[in-house]
Amino acid sequence: MPTVSERRYDPKQIEPKWQEIWADEHTWEVSNDAAHDGPSPDTREKSYVLEMLPYPSGEPHIGHLKNYALGDAIAHFHRRIGRRVLHPMGYDAFGLPAENNAIKTGIHPRIATERSIASYRHWFHRWGISIDWSRELATHEPSYYHWTQWIFLKLFERDLAYRKRAAVKWCPVDQTVLANEQVIDGCCERCGSLVEIRQLEQWFFRITDYADRLLDDLDTIHWPEHVKAMQRNWIGRSEGAEVVFRCEDLDPAHPIDYPVFTTRPDTLFGATFFVMAPEHPDVFKLAEGTEYEQSVHEYVNHAITESVELRGDADKPKTGVPLGRTVTNPVTGQQIPMYVSDYVLMEYGTGAIMAVPAHDQRDYDFAKTFDLPIRRVVAPRGEGDQDGGGATQSVSADARAPEDSAFTAHTQDEVLINSGQFTGMNAVEGQRAIVEWLDREGNGHESVSYKLRDWLVSRQRYWGCPIPIVYCERCGMVPVPEDDLPVELPEIEDYQPKGRSPLAAAEDWVSVKCPDCGGHARRETDTMDTFVDSSWYYLRYCDARNDHAAWDRQVLRSWMPVDQYIGGVEHAILHLLYSRFFVKALADMDLMDTQEPFQALFTQGMILGPDGNKMSSSKGNVIAPSEIIERYGADAARCYVLFIGPADQDAAWSETGIDGVYRRLLARLWRLADELAENSVTTEAADQPIDPEGDALTIVRKANWAIEKVTRDVADRFAFNTALSAIIELINEIYRYPDADRQARRFAAATAASLVFPFAPHLGSEAYEMLTGRRVWEEPWPDADPSMLQTETFELVCQVNGRVRDRVHAPSGAERNELEKLCLESRGVKAHVDGHEISKVIVVPDKLVNVVVR
RNA sequence: GCGGCGGUGGCGCAAUCGGCUGACGCGGUGCCCUCAAAAGGCACUGUCCUUCGGGACGUGUGGGUUCGAGUCCCACCCGCCGCACCA
């Protein structure tokens, strides 16, 4: 028989016990019955709580633990406040790392991936995450990608999926194209190698059609400001005008119009030259026959082979070559010279710009290098009035450099100068007037430009979802009929990338009959970007076992949108933008009913190594969750990652920190439960005692205070660190009064167990059962007793001139003059008031009194 | 350059609506329990001055508003994150 002193908190005993119960009883499964009018409809409010699905590679790391501990706390909280909670799990199983690993080790990506999935599944159970396992999915299973292909076909039908030849980003190491979003500082996001530009025919999704809605609807969702800012930034909407510059040099009878985009139409009078991107299709045609023909060829050939990174460097001195031609500035009628320069980008605007050296830093730098005229056309009010007269005067090339302020956006306080009929107008009004004039004269119009490009979705790799398209010799491009889906990924021997998809080698698979004419056809051999798979998985969870459709519309309506999405900020652009696009496109096709996938988003911070650096095996600072769980148990690990600091901030792992949570929170609560349960029949309820007094009252009050505090911290602010602090405070308070009424202490300890359950579900369940004989997850979330939140006296803060001089007890709800009297009578206040004249007394009821003296 | 977020003890951080700065945890110090240790419990722990009553100072810097500012306003410094020759 173990003696009492040998009994201690032992997570190794407690945790498997509860995990088994939850698994055996399918405790966290939730049905779809509420979607249909059944005999006994589930009328609870729905709540869809979702963490970003993991990419299964090796074993889960500490970041996963934090992500799922966080989501699980929210899911548990929502269940206990009476909601019908969907909390599923799946795996983003296709992707490059598994394939690269396959190339290295010879292990088939499916084998490695499924092995990893088994590990993740094991650990999610071991961590005690409350997952509805009946909805588990993996994106590499045909039962899932069947519907990924179906969505592709729907997009294709709507011309939202299309094929075109374009200059695309190509990773020479991974031997595949990349989406713009996957290129970081000119390098491949995955392997870090320098990205090249290639002209290839590729599949795109027309996300640019949705640019405005993706921008505007950010206002309708509850996301962190910085994530919204990143999306706005990425979409990059700029408002301005398209202005046409006419070139009559080649053939006056057939002039060519070159439109440019500008955000500063008010500076049009200052456009003194014109620049084209090296990739502009007309560059060679324009230079042909001029003295610059040869140098233009040399310049362009050099520019297009230069690395993206090198060319993008803003500090690089401006280079370029004249084209030997001119265009007409539509407002001045002036002939201005044309240049080709690599500081103009083909992929933004029209690939050509009007250059206004007086009001644009880049144009200014170019003008200085090539000795071109600089003409100021906007000036601060007052300054502008003096030289406004010489409207058409040309300004010499060595004109004074404009002050830095000249490069900033125009304001009401600036006026147009040297701008013909528009001179004297303020810049904002002038801009409007110039655009109107352009429109009237047929030389331009208002226009909007975006940074966002269409999403390149095809990949020349094996381990991905096949694109359900065939190419027929007679009919051309033909979609695979829906009934023939899924197009299954064939087994192949050799995944080695060779610049075309490894699937191309699977001749039996590639060669098919045309679905339309029955003639000879070949399958598309590219696979889809894995971001396609993860752009809709949250929809599939709603109806994960549906064999006839991607989802039932009614079921989808009963769960979507995701009420709380949780994940790392690294997906702020890619995954979150693509998912928003998918939902809008699907809603437009009348396939679903929400406009946004994720109503609220929480981005968790990273757990850094103990040295404060990002964990990496090369730094040797990796904390393995398995070791932590072994030593402290899942509850301690879960609580610690939430206690370490605000959940949205990065925090360094600390061994002594987790030890503190283990001892001060979990072990102490367990000992309380053990002490208070030992002599009682376990079925006895731990209700709040009636009319407690003295120490018992203090404890009961603290318990109610903790209920209130934890509820608000979890519900309103995701402040898990302070919620856990409050539970520790409650436990400390119970220890402080070991001789207080037993029922009060049992009530308080049971409350602590109930409150800690969303964070430490095993200990929460164990302690609650020890104290009450009940299952804590079947109990409603506690409500604070309002009468216990009030006290009959409070500590009145007594200030003189804003400085605290004393503290006295005062009755709650006392009148202002009573409080004033108490304050003036207090010793500390008297000492500072005597001999001075009181000029004013500020009373804040139930808080403080401030005496102002001269 | 543009956009976003931060700066408070030895450390991680708390202060939610303009009202006691430093909750909670770590670290540190002392005590209790013990033959002893482990485990556990309790107390103290911003700086300086002190006649031991207390006093002065303290939230990146400088100003402002206010009876009162970590919190609001203006200017600046520093750090982190995202984007960037984006016209």
Tab-separated table of C-alpha atoms in Angstrom, chain A residues 152-460:
chain	number	residue	atom	x	y	z
A	152	PHE	CA	-10.494	22.188	-61.237
A	153	LEU	CA	-13.015	21.234	-63.925
A	154	LYS	CA	-15.576	23.651	-62.491
A	155	LEU	CA	-13.007	26.436	-62.667
A	156	PHE	CA	-12.101	25.348	-66.194
A	157	GLU	CA	-15.775	25.465	-67.236
A	158	ARG	CA	-15.953	29.029	-66.009
A	159	ASP	CA	-12.702	29.984	-67.717
A	160	LEU	CA	-11.193	30.572	-64.287
A	161	ALA	CA	-8.635	27.856	-65.068
A	162	TYR	CA	-6.794	28.464	-68.311
A	163	ARG	CA	-3.591	27.644	-70.098
A	164	LYS	CA	-1.203	30.199	-71.511
A	165	ARG	CA	2.370	30.687	-72.539
A	166	ALA	CA	4.071	33.140	-70.270
A	167	ALA	CA	7.313	34.151	-68.702
A	168	VAL	CA	7.257	32.065	-65.545
A	169	LYS	CA	9.488	31.519	-62.536
A	170	TRP	CA	11.451	28.303	-62.832
A	171	CYS	CA	13.419	26.601	-60.069
A	172	PRO	CA	16.460	24.925	-61.651
A	173	VAL	CA	16.992	22.579	-58.695
A	174	ASP	CA	13.439	21.404	-58.103
A	175	GLN	CA	12.959	21.438	-61.885
A	176	THR	CA	9.519	22.977	-61.739
A	177	VAL	CA	7.728	26.257	-62.197
A	178	LEU	CA	6.721	28.242	-59.126
A	179	ALA	CA	3.904	30.607	-58.295
A	180	ASN	CA	4.930	34.251	-57.762
A	181	GLU	CA	4.010	33.719	-54.137
A	182	GLN	CA	6.566	30.912	-53.848
A	183	VAL	CA	9.482	33.111	-54.869
A	184	ILE	CA	11.147	34.787	-51.913
A	185	ASP	CA	13.779	37.434	-52.711
A	186	GLY	CA	14.281	35.907	-56.117
A	187	CYS	CA	14.827	32.444	-54.684
A	188	CYS	CA	12.819	29.256	-54.518
A	189	GLU	CA	10.801	29.157	-51.316
A	190	ARG	CA	11.526	25.445	-50.912
A	191	CYS	CA	15.180	24.946	-51.770
A	192	GLY	CA	16.519	28.516	-51.810
A	193	SER	CA	18.105	28.327	-55.246
A	194	LEU	CA	18.077	31.331	-57.560
A	195	VAL	CA	14.941	31.346	-59.673
A	196	GLU	CA	15.142	31.636	-63.465
A	197	ILE	CA	12.649	33.031	-65.931
A	198	ARG	CA	11.370	30.701	-68.641
A	199	GLN	CA	8.798	31.029	-71.373
A	200	LEU	CA	6.485	28.054	-70.838
A	201	GLU	CA	2.890	27.103	-71.427
A	202	GLN	CA	1.314	26.618	-68.031
A	203	TRP	CA	-1.986	26.382	-66.163
A	204	PHE	CA	-3.253	29.415	-64.304
A	205	PHE	CA	-6.198	30.233	-62.065
A	206	ARG	CA	-7.715	33.625	-62.782
A	207	ILE	CA	-7.418	34.984	-59.246
A	208	THR	CA	-6.920	38.514	-60.651
A	209	ASP	CA	-10.624	38.582	-61.558
A	210	TYR	CA	-11.240	38.597	-57.830
A	211	ALA	CA	-8.673	41.248	-56.864
A	212	ASP	CA	-11.199	43.886	-55.836
A	213	ARG	CA	-13.408	41.491	-53.901
A	214	LEU	CA	-10.422	39.908	-52.165
A	215	LEU	CA	-9.422	43.410	-51.136
A	216	ASP	CA	-12.822	44.804	-50.165
A	217	ASP	CA	-14.042	41.763	-48.249
A	218	LEU	CA	-11.083	41.961	-45.889
A	219	ASP	CA	-13.242	44.515	-44.108
A	220	THR	CA	-15.845	41.846	-43.386
A	221	ILE	CA	-13.601	39.381	-41.552
A	222	HIS	CA	-12.027	39.352	-38.138
A	223	TRP	CA	-8.346	38.857	-38.923
A	224	PRO	CA	-5.189	40.307	-37.391
A	225	GLU	CA	-4.364	43.686	-38.864
A	226	HIS	CA	-0.915	42.665	-40.062
A	227	VAL	CA	-2.301	39.729	-42.035
A	228	LYS	CA	-4.881	41.951	-43.709
A	229	ALA	CA	-2.111	44.442	-44.431
A	230	MET	CA	-0.004	41.733	-46.035
A	231	GLN	CA	-2.892	40.679	-48.250
A	232	ARG	CA	-3.652	44.268	-49.254
A	233	ASN	CA	0.002	44.741	-49.986
A	234	TRP	CA	0.154	41.625	-52.092
A	235	ILE	CA	-2.947	42.503	-54.092
A	236	GLY	CA	-1.344	45.919	-54.534
A	237	ARG	CA	-4.198	47.922	-55.934
A	238	SER	CA	-3.137	51.348	-57.254
A	239	GLU	CA	-5.521	53.882	-58.633
A	240	GLY	CA	-4.487	56.228	-61.383
A	241	ALA	CA	-4.878	56.648	-65.096
A	242	GLU	CA	-3.930	55.049	-68.326
A	243	VAL	CA	-2.398	57.644	-70.637
A	244	VAL	CA	-1.725	57.065	-74.312
A	245	PHE	CA	1.563	58.187	-75.845
A	246	ARG	CA	1.525	58.105	-79.661
A	247	CYS	CA	4.502	57.146	-81.777
A	248	GLU	CA	4.448	58.313	-85.387
A	249	ASP	CA	8.110	57.689	-86.151
A	250	LEU	CA	7.750	54.334	-87.886
A	251	ASP	CA	4.890	55.121	-90.231
A	252	PRO	CA	3.092	58.466	-89.863
A	253	ALA	CA	0.099	56.980	-91.622
A	254	HIS	CA	-0.165	54.194	-89.044
A	255	PRO	CA	0.820	55.614	-85.675
A	256	ILE	CA	1.247	53.235	-82.738
A	257	ASP	CA	-0.376	54.094	-79.411
A	258	TYR	CA	1.491	53.115	-76.283
A	259	PRO	CA	-0.620	53.231	-73.137
A	260	VAL	CA	1.131	53.675	-69.798
A	261	PHE	CA	-0.206	53.400	-66.282
A	262	THR	CA	0.470	56.186	-63.805
A	263	THR	CA	-0.668	56.932	-60.277
A	264	ARG	CA	0.316	60.552	-60.795
A	265	PRO	CA	-1.604	61.934	-63.789
A	266	ASP	CA	-1.119	65.373	-62.193
A	267	THR	CA	2.544	65.201	-63.227
A	268	LEU	CA	1.840	64.507	-66.901
A	269	PHE	CA	3.230	67.886	-67.961
A	270	GLY	CA	6.503	66.823	-66.409
A	271	ALA	CA	6.845	63.641	-68.487
A	272	THR	CA	10.052	64.436	-70.398
A	273	PHE	CA	10.933	60.970	-71.666
A	274	PHE	CA	9.447	57.498	-72.128
A	275	VAL	CA	10.846	54.124	-71.059
A	276	MET	CA	10.047	50.569	-72.093
A	277	ALA	CA	10.831	47.281	-70.372
A	278	PRO	CA	13.425	45.091	-72.109
A	279	GLU	CA	10.755	42.411	-72.536
A	280	HIS	CA	8.386	44.796	-74.307
A	281	PRO	CA	7.474	43.128	-77.629
A	282	ASP	CA	7.965	46.339	-79.676
A	283	VAL	CA	11.456	47.198	-78.517
A	284	PHE	CA	13.314	45.625	-81.468
A	285	LYS	CA	10.807	46.882	-83.992
A	286	LEU	CA	11.246	50.436	-82.752
A	287	ALA	CA	15.038	50.343	-82.713
A	288	GLU	CA	15.257	48.775	-86.152
A	289	GLY	CA	17.065	50.986	-88.636
A	290	THR	CA	18.242	53.497	-86.056
A	291	GLU	CA	21.814	54.041	-85.009
A	292	TYR	CA	20.954	52.308	-81.709
A	293	GLU	CA	19.729	49.032	-83.204
A	294	GLN	CA	22.858	47.118	-82.263
A	295	SER	CA	23.137	48.484	-78.731
A	296	VAL	CA	19.438	47.846	-78.043
A	297	HIS	CA	19.919	44.184	-78.984
A	298	GLU	CA	22.907	43.885	-76.724
A	299	TYR	CA	21.194	45.622	-73.841
A	300	VAL	CA	17.986	43.603	-74.036
A	301	ASN	CA	19.794	40.283	-74.336
A	302	HIS	CA	21.849	41.097	-71.304
A	303	ALA	CA	18.875	42.349	-69.292
A	304	ILE	CA	16.645	39.324	-69.811
A	305	THR	CA	19.346	36.880	-68.763
A	306	GLU	CA	20.155	38.778	-65.609
A	307	SER	CA	18.899	37.201	-62.407
A	308	VAL	CA	15.649	38.399	-60.935
A	309	GLU	CA	17.462	39.242	-57.749
A	310	LEU	CA	20.226	41.304	-59.324
A	311	ARG	CA	17.869	43.187	-61.584
A	312	GLY	CA	15.475	43.910	-58.745
A	313	ASP	CA	18.077	45.656	-56.636
A	314	ALA	CA	16.830	49.210	-56.128
A	315	ASP	CA	20.322	50.510	-55.380
A	316	LYS	CA	21.648	49.422	-58.738
A	317	PRO	CA	22.613	52.411	-60.900
A	318	LYS	CA	20.189	53.084	-63.714
A	319	THR	CA	21.131	51.658	-67.088
A	320	GLY	CA	19.434	51.823	-70.463
A	321	VAL	CA	19.738	52.568	-74.167
A	322	PRO	CA	17.895	55.079	-76.378
A	323	LEU	CA	15.551	53.579	-78.945
A	324	GLY	CA	16.141	56.457	-81.365
A	325	ARG	CA	12.425	57.182	-81.518
A	326	THR	CA	10.045	59.626	-79.906
A	327	VAL	CA	6.469	59.637	-78.670
A	328	THR	CA	4.140	62.568	-78.167
A	329	ASN	CA	3.268	63.749	-74.673
A	330	PRO	CA	-0.506	64.087	-75.118
A	331	VAL	CA	-0.856	67.223	-72.982
A	332	THR	CA	2.181	69.207	-74.084
A	333	GLY	CA	2.297	67.908	-77.647
A	334	GLN	CA	6.031	67.635	-77.158
A	335	GLN	CA	8.079	64.894	-78.789
A	336	ILE	CA	9.900	63.062	-76.001
A	337	PRO	CA	12.655	60.481	-76.478
A	338	MET	CA	12.105	56.752	-75.960
A	339	TYR	CA	14.465	54.502	-74.006
A	340	VAL	CA	14.664	50.876	-72.995
A	341	SER	CA	15.675	50.232	-69.403
A	342	ASP	CA	15.496	47.311	-66.999
A	343	TYR	CA	14.023	49.426	-64.228
A	344	VAL	CA	10.730	49.145	-66.065
A	345	LEU	CA	8.987	45.844	-65.431
A	346	MET	CA	6.985	44.041	-68.096
A	347	GLU	CA	4.756	42.373	-65.539
A	348	TYR	CA	3.423	45.522	-63.927
A	349	GLY	CA	1.236	48.080	-65.704
A	350	THR	CA	1.762	48.052	-69.479
A	351	GLY	CA	5.499	47.411	-69.616
A	352	ALA	CA	6.127	51.039	-70.529
A	353	ILE	CA	6.163	54.197	-68.453
A	354	MET	CA	6.030	57.924	-68.810
A	355	ALA	CA	9.051	59.249	-66.949
A	356	VAL	CA	8.632	62.286	-64.711
A	357	PRO	CA	12.092	62.930	-63.309
A	358	ALA	CA	11.023	65.875	-61.169
A	359	HIS	CA	8.584	63.779	-59.192
A	360	ASP	CA	9.830	60.205	-59.232
A	361	GLN	CA	13.100	59.079	-57.685
A	362	ARG	CA	13.775	56.366	-60.273
A	363	ASP	CA	13.035	58.626	-63.221
A	364	TYR	CA	15.172	61.283	-61.600
A	365	ASP	CA	18.106	58.889	-61.279
A	366	PHE	CA	17.711	57.878	-64.905
A	367	ALA	CA	17.482	61.490	-66.075
A	368	LYS	CA	20.653	62.371	-64.182
A	369	THR	CA	22.524	59.465	-65.768
A	370	PHE	CA	21.341	60.288	-69.287
A	371	ASP	CA	21.299	64.084	-68.946
A	372	LEU	CA	17.591	64.417	-69.668
A	373	PRO	CA	15.421	67.479	-68.888
A	374	ILE	CA	13.790	67.710	-65.481
A	375	ARG	CA	10.653	69.742	-65.287
A	376	ARG	CA	8.862	70.521	-62.051
A	377	VAL	CA	5.110	70.625	-62.411
A	378	VAL	CA	3.926	70.370	-58.812
A	379	ALA	CA	5.051	72.648	-56.027
A	380	PRO	CA	3.968	73.517	-52.505
A	381	ARG	CA	1.394	76.305	-52.466
A	382	GLY	CA	3.103	79.690	-52.399
A	383	GLU	CA	6.303	78.562	-54.026
A	384	GLY	CA	4.379	77.591	-57.123
A	385	ASP	CA	2.791	81.006	-57.616
A	386	GLN	CA	6.072	82.653	-58.553
A	387	ASP	CA	7.192	80.602	-61.525
A	388	GLY	CA	3.753	79.580	-62.663
A	389	GLY	CA	3.956	81.992	-65.581
A	390	GLY	CA	6.394	80.168	-67.796
A	391	ALA	CA	4.057	77.326	-68.449
A	392	THR	CA	5.931	75.788	-71.327
A	393	GLN	CA	9.431	76.855	-70.482
A	394	SER	CA	11.843	74.006	-70.761
A	395	VAL	CA	13.880	73.350	-67.718
A	396	SER	CA	17.515	72.658	-68.280
A	397	ALA	CA	18.959	69.260	-67.464
A	398	ASP	CA	21.016	70.594	-64.625
A	399	ALA	CA	17.957	71.920	-62.882
A	400	ARG	CA	18.139	71.921	-59.155
A	401	ALA	CA	17.405	68.515	-57.682
A	402	PRO	CA	13.888	68.430	-56.337
A	403	GLU	CA	13.614	68.215	-52.593
A	404	ASP	CA	12.727	64.804	-51.286
A	405	SER	CA	9.204	65.959	-50.613
A	406	ALA	CA	8.695	66.321	-54.346
A	407	PHE	CA	8.660	62.526	-54.624
A	408	THR	CA	5.898	61.983	-52.145
A	409	ALA	CA	2.258	61.701	-53.070
A	410	HIS	CA	0.493	64.918	-53.910
A	411	THR	CA	-1.666	66.743	-51.391
A	412	GLN	CA	-4.239	69.508	-51.273
A	413	ASP	CA	-1.422	71.861	-50.263
A	414	GLU	CA	0.391	71.466	-53.544
A	415	VAL	CA	-0.437	73.232	-56.766
A	416	LEU	CA	0.288	72.527	-60.396
A	417	ILE	CA	2.873	74.710	-62.114
A	418	ASN	CA	4.100	74.672	-65.710
A	419	SER	CA	0.936	72.801	-66.577
A	420	GLY	CA	-0.808	74.878	-69.217
A	421	GLN	CA	-4.486	75.396	-68.588
A	422	PHE	CA	-4.231	73.403	-65.353
A	423	THR	CA	-1.628	75.654	-63.748
A	424	GLY	CA	-2.677	76.929	-60.352
A	425	MET	CA	-5.047	74.092	-59.530
A	426	ASN	CA	-4.273	72.162	-56.404
A	427	ALA	CA	-2.706	68.816	-57.194
A	428	VAL	CA	-5.690	66.677	-56.255
A	429	GLU	CA	-8.132	68.731	-58.296
A	430	GLY	CA	-5.580	69.031	-61.112
A	431	GLN	CA	-5.243	65.290	-61.316
A	432	ARG	CA	-8.997	64.924	-61.759
A	433	ALA	CA	-9.086	67.670	-64.381
A	434	ILE	CA	-6.232	66.185	-66.389
A	435	VAL	CA	-7.821	62.722	-66.424
A	436	GLU	CA	-11.124	64.237	-67.538
A	437	TRP	CA	-9.342	66.112	-70.304
A	438	LEU	CA	-7.529	62.926	-71.435
A	439	ASP	CA	-10.798	61.045	-71.501
A	440	ARG	CA	-12.494	63.771	-73.530
A	441	GLU	CA	-9.652	63.927	-76.040
A	442	GLY	CA	-9.393	60.141	-76.290
A	443	ASN	CA	-5.890	60.111	-74.862
A	444	GLY	CA	-6.542	58.135	-71.700
A	445	HIS	CA	-8.897	57.314	-68.900
A	446	GLU	CA	-9.058	56.469	-65.236
A	447	SER	CA	-7.484	53.123	-64.515
A	448	VAL	CA	-6.578	50.695	-61.748
A	449	SER	CA	-3.533	48.485	-61.617
A	450	TYR	CA	-2.739	45.498	-59.410
A	451	LYS	CA	0.385	43.732	-58.294
A	452	LEU	CA	-1.498	40.459	-57.992
A	453	ARG	CA	-0.838	38.047	-60.878
A	454	ASP	CA	-2.851	35.025	-61.882
A	455	TRP	CA	-1.993	31.922	-59.849
A	456	LEU	CA	0.266	29.520	-61.694
A	457	VAL	CA	-0.925	26.076	-60.599
A	458	SER	CA	0.833	23.489	-62.779
A	459	ARG	CA	3.948	21.715	-61.556
A	460	GLN	CA	6.309	19.417	-63.426
